[in-house]
mmCIF file of N, CA, C and O in Angstrom:
data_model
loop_
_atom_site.group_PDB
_atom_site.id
_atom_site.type_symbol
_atom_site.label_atom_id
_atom_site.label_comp_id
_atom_site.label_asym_id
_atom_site.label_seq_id
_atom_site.Cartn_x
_atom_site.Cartn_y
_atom_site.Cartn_z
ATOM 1 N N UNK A 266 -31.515 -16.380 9.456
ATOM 2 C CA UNK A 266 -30.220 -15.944 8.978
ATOM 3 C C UNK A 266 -29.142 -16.575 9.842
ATOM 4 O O UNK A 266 -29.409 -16.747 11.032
ATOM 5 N N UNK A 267 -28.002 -16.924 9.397
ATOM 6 C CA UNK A 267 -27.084 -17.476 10.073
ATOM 7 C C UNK A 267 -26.192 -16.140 11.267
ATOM 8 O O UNK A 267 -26.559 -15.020 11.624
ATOM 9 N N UNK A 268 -25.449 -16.621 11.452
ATOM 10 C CA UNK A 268 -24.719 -15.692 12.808
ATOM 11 C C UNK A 268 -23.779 -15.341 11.760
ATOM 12 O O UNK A 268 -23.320 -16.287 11.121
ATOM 13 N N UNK A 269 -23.359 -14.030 11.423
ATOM 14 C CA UNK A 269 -22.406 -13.871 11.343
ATOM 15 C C UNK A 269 -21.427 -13.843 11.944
ATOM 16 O O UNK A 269 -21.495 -13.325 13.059
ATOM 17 N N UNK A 270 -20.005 -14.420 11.443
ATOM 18 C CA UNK A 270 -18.855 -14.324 12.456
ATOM 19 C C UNK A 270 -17.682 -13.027 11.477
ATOM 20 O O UNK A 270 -17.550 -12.768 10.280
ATOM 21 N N UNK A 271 -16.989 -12.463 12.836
ATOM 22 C CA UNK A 271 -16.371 -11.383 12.230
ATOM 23 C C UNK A 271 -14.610 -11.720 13.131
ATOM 24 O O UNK A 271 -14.416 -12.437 14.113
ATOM 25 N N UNK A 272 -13.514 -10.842 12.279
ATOM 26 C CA UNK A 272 -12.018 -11.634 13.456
ATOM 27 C C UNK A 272 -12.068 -10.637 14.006
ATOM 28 O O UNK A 272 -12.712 -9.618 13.754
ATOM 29 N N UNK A 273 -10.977 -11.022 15.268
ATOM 30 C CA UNK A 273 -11.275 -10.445 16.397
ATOM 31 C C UNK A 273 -9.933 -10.355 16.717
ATOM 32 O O UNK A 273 -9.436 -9.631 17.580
ATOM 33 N N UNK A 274 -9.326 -11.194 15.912
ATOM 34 C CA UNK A 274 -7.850 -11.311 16.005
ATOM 35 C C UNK A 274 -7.096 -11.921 14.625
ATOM 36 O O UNK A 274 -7.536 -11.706 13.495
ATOM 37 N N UNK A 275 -5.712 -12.832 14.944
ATOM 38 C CA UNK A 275 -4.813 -13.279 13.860
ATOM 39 C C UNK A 275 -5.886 -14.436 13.972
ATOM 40 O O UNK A 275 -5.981 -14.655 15.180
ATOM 41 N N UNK A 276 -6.839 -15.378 13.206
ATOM 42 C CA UNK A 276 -7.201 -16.342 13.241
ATOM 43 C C UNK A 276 -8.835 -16.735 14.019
ATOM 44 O O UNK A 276 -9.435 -17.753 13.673
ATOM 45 N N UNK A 277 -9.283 -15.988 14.852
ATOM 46 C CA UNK A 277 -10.033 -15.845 15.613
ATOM 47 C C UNK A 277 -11.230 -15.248 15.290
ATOM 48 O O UNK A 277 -11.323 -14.142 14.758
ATOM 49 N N UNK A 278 -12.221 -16.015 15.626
ATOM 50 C CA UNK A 278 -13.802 -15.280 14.782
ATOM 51 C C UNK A 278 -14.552 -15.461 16.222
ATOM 52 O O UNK A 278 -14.466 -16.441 16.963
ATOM 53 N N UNK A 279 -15.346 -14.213 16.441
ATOM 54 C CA UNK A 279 -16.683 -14.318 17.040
ATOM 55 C C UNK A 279 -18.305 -13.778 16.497
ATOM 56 O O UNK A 279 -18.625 -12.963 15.631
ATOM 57 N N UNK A 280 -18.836 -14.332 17.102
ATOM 58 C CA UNK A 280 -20.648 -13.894 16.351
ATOM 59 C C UNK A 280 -20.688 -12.107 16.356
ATOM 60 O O UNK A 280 -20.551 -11.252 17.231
ATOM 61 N N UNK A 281 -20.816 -12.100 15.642
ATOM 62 C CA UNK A 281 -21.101 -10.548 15.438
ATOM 63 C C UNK A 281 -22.844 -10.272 16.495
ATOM 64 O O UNK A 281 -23.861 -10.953 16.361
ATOM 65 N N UNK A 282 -22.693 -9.351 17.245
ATOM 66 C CA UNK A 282 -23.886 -8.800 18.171
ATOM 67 C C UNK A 282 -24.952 -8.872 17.304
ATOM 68 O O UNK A 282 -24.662 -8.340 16.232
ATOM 69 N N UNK A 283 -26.516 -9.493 17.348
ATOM 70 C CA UNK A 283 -27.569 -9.684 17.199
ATOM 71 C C UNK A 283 -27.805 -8.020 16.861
ATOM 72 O O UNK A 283 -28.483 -7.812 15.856
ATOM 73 N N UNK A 284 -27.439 -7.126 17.412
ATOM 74 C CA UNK A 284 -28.273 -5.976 17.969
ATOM 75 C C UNK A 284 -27.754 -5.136 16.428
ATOM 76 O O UNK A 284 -28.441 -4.434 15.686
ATOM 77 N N UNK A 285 -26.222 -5.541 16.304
ATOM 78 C CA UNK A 285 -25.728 -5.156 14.800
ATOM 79 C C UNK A 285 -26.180 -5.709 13.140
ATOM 80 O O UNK A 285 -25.757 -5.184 12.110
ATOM 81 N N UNK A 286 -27.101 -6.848 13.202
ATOM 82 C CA UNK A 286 -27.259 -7.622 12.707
ATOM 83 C C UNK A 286 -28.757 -8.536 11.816
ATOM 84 O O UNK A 286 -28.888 -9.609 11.228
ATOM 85 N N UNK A 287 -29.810 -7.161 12.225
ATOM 86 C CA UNK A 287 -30.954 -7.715 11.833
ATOM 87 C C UNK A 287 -31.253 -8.339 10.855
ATOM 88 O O UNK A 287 -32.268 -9.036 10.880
ATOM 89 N N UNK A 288 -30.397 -8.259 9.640
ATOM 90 C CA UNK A 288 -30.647 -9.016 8.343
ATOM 91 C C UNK A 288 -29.252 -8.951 7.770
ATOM 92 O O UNK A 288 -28.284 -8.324 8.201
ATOM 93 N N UNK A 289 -29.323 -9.521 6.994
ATOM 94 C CA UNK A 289 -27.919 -9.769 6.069
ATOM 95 C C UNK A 289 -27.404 -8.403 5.146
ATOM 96 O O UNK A 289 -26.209 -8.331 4.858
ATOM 97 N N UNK A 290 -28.227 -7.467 4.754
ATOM 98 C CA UNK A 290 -27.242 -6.355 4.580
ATOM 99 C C UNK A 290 -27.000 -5.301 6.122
ATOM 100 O O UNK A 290 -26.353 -4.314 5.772
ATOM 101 N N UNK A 291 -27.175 -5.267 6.954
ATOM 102 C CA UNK A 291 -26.694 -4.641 7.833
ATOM 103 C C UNK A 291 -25.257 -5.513 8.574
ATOM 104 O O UNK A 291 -24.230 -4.965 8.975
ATOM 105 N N UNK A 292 -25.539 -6.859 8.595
ATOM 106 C CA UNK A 292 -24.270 -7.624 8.863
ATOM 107 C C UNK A 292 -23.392 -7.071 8.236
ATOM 108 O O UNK A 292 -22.471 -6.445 8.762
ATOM 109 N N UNK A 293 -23.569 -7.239 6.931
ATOM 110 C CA UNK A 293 -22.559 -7.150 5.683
ATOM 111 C C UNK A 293 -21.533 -5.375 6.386
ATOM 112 O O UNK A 293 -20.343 -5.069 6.461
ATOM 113 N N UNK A 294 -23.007 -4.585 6.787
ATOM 114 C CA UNK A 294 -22.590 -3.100 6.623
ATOM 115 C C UNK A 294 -21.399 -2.815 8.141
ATOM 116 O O UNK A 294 -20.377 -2.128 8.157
ATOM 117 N N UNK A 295 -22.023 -3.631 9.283
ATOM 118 C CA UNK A 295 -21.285 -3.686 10.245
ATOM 119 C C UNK A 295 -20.294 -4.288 9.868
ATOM 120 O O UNK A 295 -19.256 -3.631 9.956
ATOM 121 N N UNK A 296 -20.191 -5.392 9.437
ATOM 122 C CA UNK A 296 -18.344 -6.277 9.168
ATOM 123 C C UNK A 296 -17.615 -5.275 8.036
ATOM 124 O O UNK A 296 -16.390 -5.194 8.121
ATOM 125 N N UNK A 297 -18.160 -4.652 7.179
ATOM 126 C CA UNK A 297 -17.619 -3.538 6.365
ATOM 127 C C UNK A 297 -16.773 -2.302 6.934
ATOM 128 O O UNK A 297 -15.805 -1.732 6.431
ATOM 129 N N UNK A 298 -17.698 -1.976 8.604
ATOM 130 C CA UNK A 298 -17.426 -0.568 8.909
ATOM 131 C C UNK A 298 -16.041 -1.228 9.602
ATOM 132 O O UNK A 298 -14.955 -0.777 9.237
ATOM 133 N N UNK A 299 -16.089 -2.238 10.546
ATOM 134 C CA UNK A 299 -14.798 -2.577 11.540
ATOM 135 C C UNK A 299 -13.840 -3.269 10.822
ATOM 136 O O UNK A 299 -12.904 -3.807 11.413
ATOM 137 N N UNK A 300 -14.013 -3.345 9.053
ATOM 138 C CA UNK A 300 -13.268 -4.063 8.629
ATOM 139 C C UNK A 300 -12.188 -2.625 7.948
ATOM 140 O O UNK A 300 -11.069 -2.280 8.326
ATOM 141 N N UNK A 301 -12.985 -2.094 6.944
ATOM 142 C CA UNK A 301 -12.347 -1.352 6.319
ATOM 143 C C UNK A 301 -12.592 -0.574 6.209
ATOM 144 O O UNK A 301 -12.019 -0.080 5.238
ATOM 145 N N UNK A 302 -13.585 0.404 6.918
ATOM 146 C CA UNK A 302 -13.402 1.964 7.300
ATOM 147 C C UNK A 302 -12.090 2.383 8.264
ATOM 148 O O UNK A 302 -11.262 3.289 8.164
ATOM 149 N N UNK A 303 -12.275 1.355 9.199
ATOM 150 C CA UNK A 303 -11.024 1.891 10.507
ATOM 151 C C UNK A 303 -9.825 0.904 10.316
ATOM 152 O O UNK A 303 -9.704 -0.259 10.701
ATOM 153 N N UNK A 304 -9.101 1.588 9.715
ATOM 154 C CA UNK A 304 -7.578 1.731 8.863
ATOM 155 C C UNK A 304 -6.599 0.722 10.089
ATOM 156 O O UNK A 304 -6.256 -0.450 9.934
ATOM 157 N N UNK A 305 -6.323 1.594 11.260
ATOM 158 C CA UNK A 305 -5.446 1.006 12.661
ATOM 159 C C UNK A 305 -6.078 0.012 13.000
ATOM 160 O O UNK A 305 -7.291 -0.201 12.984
ATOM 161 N N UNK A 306 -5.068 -0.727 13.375
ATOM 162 C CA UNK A 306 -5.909 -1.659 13.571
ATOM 163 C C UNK A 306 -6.231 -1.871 15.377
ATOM 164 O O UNK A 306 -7.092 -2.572 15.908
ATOM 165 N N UNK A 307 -5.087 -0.893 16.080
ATOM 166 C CA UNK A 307 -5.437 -0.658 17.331
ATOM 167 C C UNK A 307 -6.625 0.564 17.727
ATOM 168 O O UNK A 307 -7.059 0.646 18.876
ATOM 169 N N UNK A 308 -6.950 1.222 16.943
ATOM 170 C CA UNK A 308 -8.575 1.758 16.794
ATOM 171 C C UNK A 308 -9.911 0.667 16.000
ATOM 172 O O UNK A 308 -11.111 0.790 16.243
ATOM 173 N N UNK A 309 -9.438 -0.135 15.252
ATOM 174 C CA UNK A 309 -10.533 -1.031 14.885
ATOM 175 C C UNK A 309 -10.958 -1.960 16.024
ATOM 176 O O UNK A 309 -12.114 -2.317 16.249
ATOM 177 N N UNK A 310 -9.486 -2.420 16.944
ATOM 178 C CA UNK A 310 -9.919 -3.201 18.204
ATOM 179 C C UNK A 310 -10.926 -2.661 19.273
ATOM 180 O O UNK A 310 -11.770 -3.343 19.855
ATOM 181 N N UNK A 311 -10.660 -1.105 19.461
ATOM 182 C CA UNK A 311 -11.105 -0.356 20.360
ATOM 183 C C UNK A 311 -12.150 -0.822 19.998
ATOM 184 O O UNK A 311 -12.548 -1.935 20.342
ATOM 185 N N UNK A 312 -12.899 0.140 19.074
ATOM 186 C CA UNK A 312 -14.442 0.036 18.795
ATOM 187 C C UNK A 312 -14.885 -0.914 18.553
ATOM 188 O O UNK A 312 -16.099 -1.057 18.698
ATOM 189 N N UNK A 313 -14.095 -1.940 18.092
ATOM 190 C CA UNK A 313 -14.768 -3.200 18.308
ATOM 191 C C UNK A 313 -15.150 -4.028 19.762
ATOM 192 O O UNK A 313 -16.076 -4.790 20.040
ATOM 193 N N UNK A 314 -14.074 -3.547 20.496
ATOM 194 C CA UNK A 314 -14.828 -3.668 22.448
ATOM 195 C C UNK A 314 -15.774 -3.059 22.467
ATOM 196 O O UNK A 314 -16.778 -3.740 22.678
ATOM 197 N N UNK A 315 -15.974 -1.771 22.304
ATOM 198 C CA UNK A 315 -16.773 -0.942 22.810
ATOM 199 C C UNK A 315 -17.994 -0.961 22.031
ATOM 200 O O UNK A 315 -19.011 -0.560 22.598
ATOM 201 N N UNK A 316 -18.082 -1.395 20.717
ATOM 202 C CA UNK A 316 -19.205 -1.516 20.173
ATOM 203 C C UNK A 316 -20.400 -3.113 20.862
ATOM 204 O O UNK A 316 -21.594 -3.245 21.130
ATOM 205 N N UNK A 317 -19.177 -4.001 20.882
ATOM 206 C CA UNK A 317 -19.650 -4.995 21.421
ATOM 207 C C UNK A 317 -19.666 -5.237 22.826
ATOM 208 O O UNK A 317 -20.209 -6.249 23.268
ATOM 209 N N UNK A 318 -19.124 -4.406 23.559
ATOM 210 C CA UNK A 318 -19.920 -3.999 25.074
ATOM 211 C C UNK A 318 -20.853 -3.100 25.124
ATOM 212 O O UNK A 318 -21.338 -2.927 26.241
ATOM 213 N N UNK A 319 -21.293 -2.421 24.203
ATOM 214 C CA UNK A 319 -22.721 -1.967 23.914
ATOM 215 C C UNK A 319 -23.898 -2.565 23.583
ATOM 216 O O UNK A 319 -24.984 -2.348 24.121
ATOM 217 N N UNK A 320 -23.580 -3.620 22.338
ATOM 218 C CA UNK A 320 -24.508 -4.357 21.910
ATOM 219 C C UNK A 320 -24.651 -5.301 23.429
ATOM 220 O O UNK A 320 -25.788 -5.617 23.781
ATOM 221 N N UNK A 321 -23.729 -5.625 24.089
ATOM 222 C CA UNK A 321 -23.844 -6.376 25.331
ATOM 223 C C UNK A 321 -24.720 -5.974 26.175
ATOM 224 O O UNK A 321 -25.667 -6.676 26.529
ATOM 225 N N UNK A 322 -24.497 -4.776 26.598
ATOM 226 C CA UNK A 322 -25.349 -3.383 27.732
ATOM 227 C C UNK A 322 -26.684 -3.424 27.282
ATOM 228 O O UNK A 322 -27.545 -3.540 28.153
ATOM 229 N N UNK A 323 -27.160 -3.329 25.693
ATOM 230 C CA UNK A 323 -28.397 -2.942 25.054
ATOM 231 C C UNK A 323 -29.174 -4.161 25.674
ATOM 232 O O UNK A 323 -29.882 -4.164 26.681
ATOM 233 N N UNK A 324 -28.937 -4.954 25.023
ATOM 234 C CA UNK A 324 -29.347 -7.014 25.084
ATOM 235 C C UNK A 324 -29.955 -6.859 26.788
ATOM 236 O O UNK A 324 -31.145 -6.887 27.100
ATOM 237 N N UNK A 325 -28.675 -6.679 27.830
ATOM 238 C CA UNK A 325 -29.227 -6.645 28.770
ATOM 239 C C UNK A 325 -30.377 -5.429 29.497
ATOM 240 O O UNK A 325 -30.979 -5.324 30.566
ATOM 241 N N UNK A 326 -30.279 -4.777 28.452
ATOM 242 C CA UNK A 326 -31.792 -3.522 28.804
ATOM 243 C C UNK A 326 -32.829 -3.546 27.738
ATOM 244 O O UNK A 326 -33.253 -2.633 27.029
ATOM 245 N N UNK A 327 -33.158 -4.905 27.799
ATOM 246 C CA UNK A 327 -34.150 -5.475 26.339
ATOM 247 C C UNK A 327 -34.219 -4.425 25.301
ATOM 248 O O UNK A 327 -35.340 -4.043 24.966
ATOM 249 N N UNK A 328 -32.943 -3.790 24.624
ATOM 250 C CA UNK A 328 -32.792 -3.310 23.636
ATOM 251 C C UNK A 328 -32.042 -4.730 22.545
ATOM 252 O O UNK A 328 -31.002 -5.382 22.634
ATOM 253 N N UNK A 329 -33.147 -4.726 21.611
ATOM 254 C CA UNK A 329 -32.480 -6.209 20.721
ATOM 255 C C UNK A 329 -32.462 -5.683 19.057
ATOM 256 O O UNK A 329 -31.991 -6.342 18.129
ATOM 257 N N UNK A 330 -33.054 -4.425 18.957
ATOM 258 C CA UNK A 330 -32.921 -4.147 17.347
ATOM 259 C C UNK A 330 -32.277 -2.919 17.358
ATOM 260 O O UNK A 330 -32.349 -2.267 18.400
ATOM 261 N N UNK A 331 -31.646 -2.454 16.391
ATOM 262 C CA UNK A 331 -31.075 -1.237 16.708
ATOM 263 C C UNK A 331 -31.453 -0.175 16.153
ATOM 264 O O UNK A 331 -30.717 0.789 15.941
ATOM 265 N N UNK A 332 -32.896 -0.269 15.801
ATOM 266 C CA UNK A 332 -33.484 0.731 15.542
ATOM 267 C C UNK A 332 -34.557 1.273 16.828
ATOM 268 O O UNK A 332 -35.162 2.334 16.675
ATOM 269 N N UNK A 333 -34.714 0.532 17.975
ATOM 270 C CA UNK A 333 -34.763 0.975 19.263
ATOM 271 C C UNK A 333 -33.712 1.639 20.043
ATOM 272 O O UNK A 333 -33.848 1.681 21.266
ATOM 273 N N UNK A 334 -32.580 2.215 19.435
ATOM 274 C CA UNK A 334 -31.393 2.732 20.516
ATOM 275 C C UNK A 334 -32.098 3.909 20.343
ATOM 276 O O UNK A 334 -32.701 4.079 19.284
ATOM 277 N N UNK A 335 -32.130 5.066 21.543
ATOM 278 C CA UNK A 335 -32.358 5.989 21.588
ATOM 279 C C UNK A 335 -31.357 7.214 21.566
ATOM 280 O O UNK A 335 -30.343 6.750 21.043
ATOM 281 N N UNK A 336 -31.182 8.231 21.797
ATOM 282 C CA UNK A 336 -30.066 9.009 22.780
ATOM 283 C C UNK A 336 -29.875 9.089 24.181
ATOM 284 O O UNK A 336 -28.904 9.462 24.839
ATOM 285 N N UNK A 337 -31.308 8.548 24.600
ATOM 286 C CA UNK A 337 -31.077 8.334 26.332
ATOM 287 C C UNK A 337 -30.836 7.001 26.362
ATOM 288 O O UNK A 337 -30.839 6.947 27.591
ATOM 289 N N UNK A 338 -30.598 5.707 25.989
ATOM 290 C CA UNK A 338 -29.678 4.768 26.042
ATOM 291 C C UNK A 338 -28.503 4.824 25.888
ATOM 292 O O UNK A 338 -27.820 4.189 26.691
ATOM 293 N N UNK A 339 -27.932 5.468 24.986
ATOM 294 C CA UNK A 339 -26.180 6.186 24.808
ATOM 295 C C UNK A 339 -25.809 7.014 25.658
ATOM 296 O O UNK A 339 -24.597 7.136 25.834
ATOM 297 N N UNK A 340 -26.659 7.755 26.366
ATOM 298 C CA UNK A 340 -26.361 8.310 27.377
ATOM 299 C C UNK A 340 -26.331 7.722 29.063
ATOM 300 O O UNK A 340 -25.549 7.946 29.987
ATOM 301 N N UNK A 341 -27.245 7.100 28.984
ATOM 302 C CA UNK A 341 -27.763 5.561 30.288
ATOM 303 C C UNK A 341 -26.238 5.073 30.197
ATOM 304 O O UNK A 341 -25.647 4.832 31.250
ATOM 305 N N UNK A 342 -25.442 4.889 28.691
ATOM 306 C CA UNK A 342 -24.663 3.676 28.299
ATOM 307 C C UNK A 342 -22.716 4.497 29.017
ATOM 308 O O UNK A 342 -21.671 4.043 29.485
ATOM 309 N N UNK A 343 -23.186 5.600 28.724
ATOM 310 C CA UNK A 343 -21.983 6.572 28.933
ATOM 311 C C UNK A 343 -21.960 6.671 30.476
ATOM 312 O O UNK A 343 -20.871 6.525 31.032
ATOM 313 N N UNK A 344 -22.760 6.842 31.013
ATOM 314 C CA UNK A 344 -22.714 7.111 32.411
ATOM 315 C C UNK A 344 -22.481 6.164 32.847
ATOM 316 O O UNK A 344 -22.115 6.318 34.012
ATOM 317 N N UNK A 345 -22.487 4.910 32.460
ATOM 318 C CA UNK A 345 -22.523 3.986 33.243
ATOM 319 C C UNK A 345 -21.125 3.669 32.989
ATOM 320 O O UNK A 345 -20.471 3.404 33.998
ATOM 321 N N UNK A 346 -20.452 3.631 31.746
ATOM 322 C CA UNK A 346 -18.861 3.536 31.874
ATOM 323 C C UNK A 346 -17.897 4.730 32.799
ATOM 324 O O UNK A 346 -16.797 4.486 33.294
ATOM 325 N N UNK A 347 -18.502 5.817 32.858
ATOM 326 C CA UNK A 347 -17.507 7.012 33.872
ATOM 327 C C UNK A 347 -17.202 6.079 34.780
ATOM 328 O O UNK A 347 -16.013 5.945 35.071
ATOM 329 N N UNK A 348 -18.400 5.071 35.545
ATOM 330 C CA UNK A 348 -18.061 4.723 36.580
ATOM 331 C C UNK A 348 -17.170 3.188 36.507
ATOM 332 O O UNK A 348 -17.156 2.261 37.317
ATOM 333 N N UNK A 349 -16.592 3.322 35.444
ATOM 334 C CA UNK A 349 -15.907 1.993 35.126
ATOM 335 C C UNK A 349 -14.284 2.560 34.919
ATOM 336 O O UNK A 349 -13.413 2.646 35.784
ATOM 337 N N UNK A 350 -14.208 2.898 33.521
ATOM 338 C CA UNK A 350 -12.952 3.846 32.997
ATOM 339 C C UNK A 350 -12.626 5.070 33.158
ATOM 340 O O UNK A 350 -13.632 5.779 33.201
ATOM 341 N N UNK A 351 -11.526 5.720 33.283
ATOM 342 C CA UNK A 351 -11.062 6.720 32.998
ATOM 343 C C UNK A 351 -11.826 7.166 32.230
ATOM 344 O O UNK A 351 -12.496 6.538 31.409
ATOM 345 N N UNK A 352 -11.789 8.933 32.526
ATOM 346 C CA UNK A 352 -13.314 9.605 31.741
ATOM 347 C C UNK A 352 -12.514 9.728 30.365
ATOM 348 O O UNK A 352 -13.157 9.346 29.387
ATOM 349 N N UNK A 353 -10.981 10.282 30.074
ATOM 350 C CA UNK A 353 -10.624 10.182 28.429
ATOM 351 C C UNK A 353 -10.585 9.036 27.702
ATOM 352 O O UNK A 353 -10.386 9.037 26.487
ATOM 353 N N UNK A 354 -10.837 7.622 28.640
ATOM 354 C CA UNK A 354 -11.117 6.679 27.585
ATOM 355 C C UNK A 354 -12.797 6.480 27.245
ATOM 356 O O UNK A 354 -13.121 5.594 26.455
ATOM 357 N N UNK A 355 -14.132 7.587 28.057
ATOM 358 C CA UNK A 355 -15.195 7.481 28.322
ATOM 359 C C UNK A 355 -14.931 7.710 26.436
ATOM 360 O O UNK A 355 -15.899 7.725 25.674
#
């Protein structure tokens, strides 16, 4: 399957996370949710960091499909930002 690319900005495309992406309807379903479920577009940016510093975090804890995320990886994933951000942006 090719990489999907998704914008990121006015003009600007990057590969959509492997981890979002196992086949071509889940691509489709991820570029759907950050496209046109989340309306703002300064909340579509958010979760679009944060989704893709997850898929980042997973990759590096040989999590590569995302039907391996657990609740103790989201939780591994949370704790590990307290110690990054402010806990109301946790």
């Amino acid at each position: 399957m090719a990489q999907e690319l998704v914008a990121i900005g006015k003009g600007n495309l990057a590969p959509l996370p492997a981890l979002f992406a196992p086949d071509a309807r889940a691509a489709e379903r991820t570029i759907e949710f950050f496209t046109a479920q989340i309306r703002n577009a300064n909340t579509r940016k958010a979760y679009r960091a944060r989704g893709w510093d997850f898929a980042t975090w997973c990759a590096e804890h040989g999590i590569v499909a995302i039907d391996q995320v657990r609740p103790v990886h989201i939780a591994a994933y949370v704790e590990g930002l307290q110690h990054e951000i402010a806990a109301p942006s946790v």
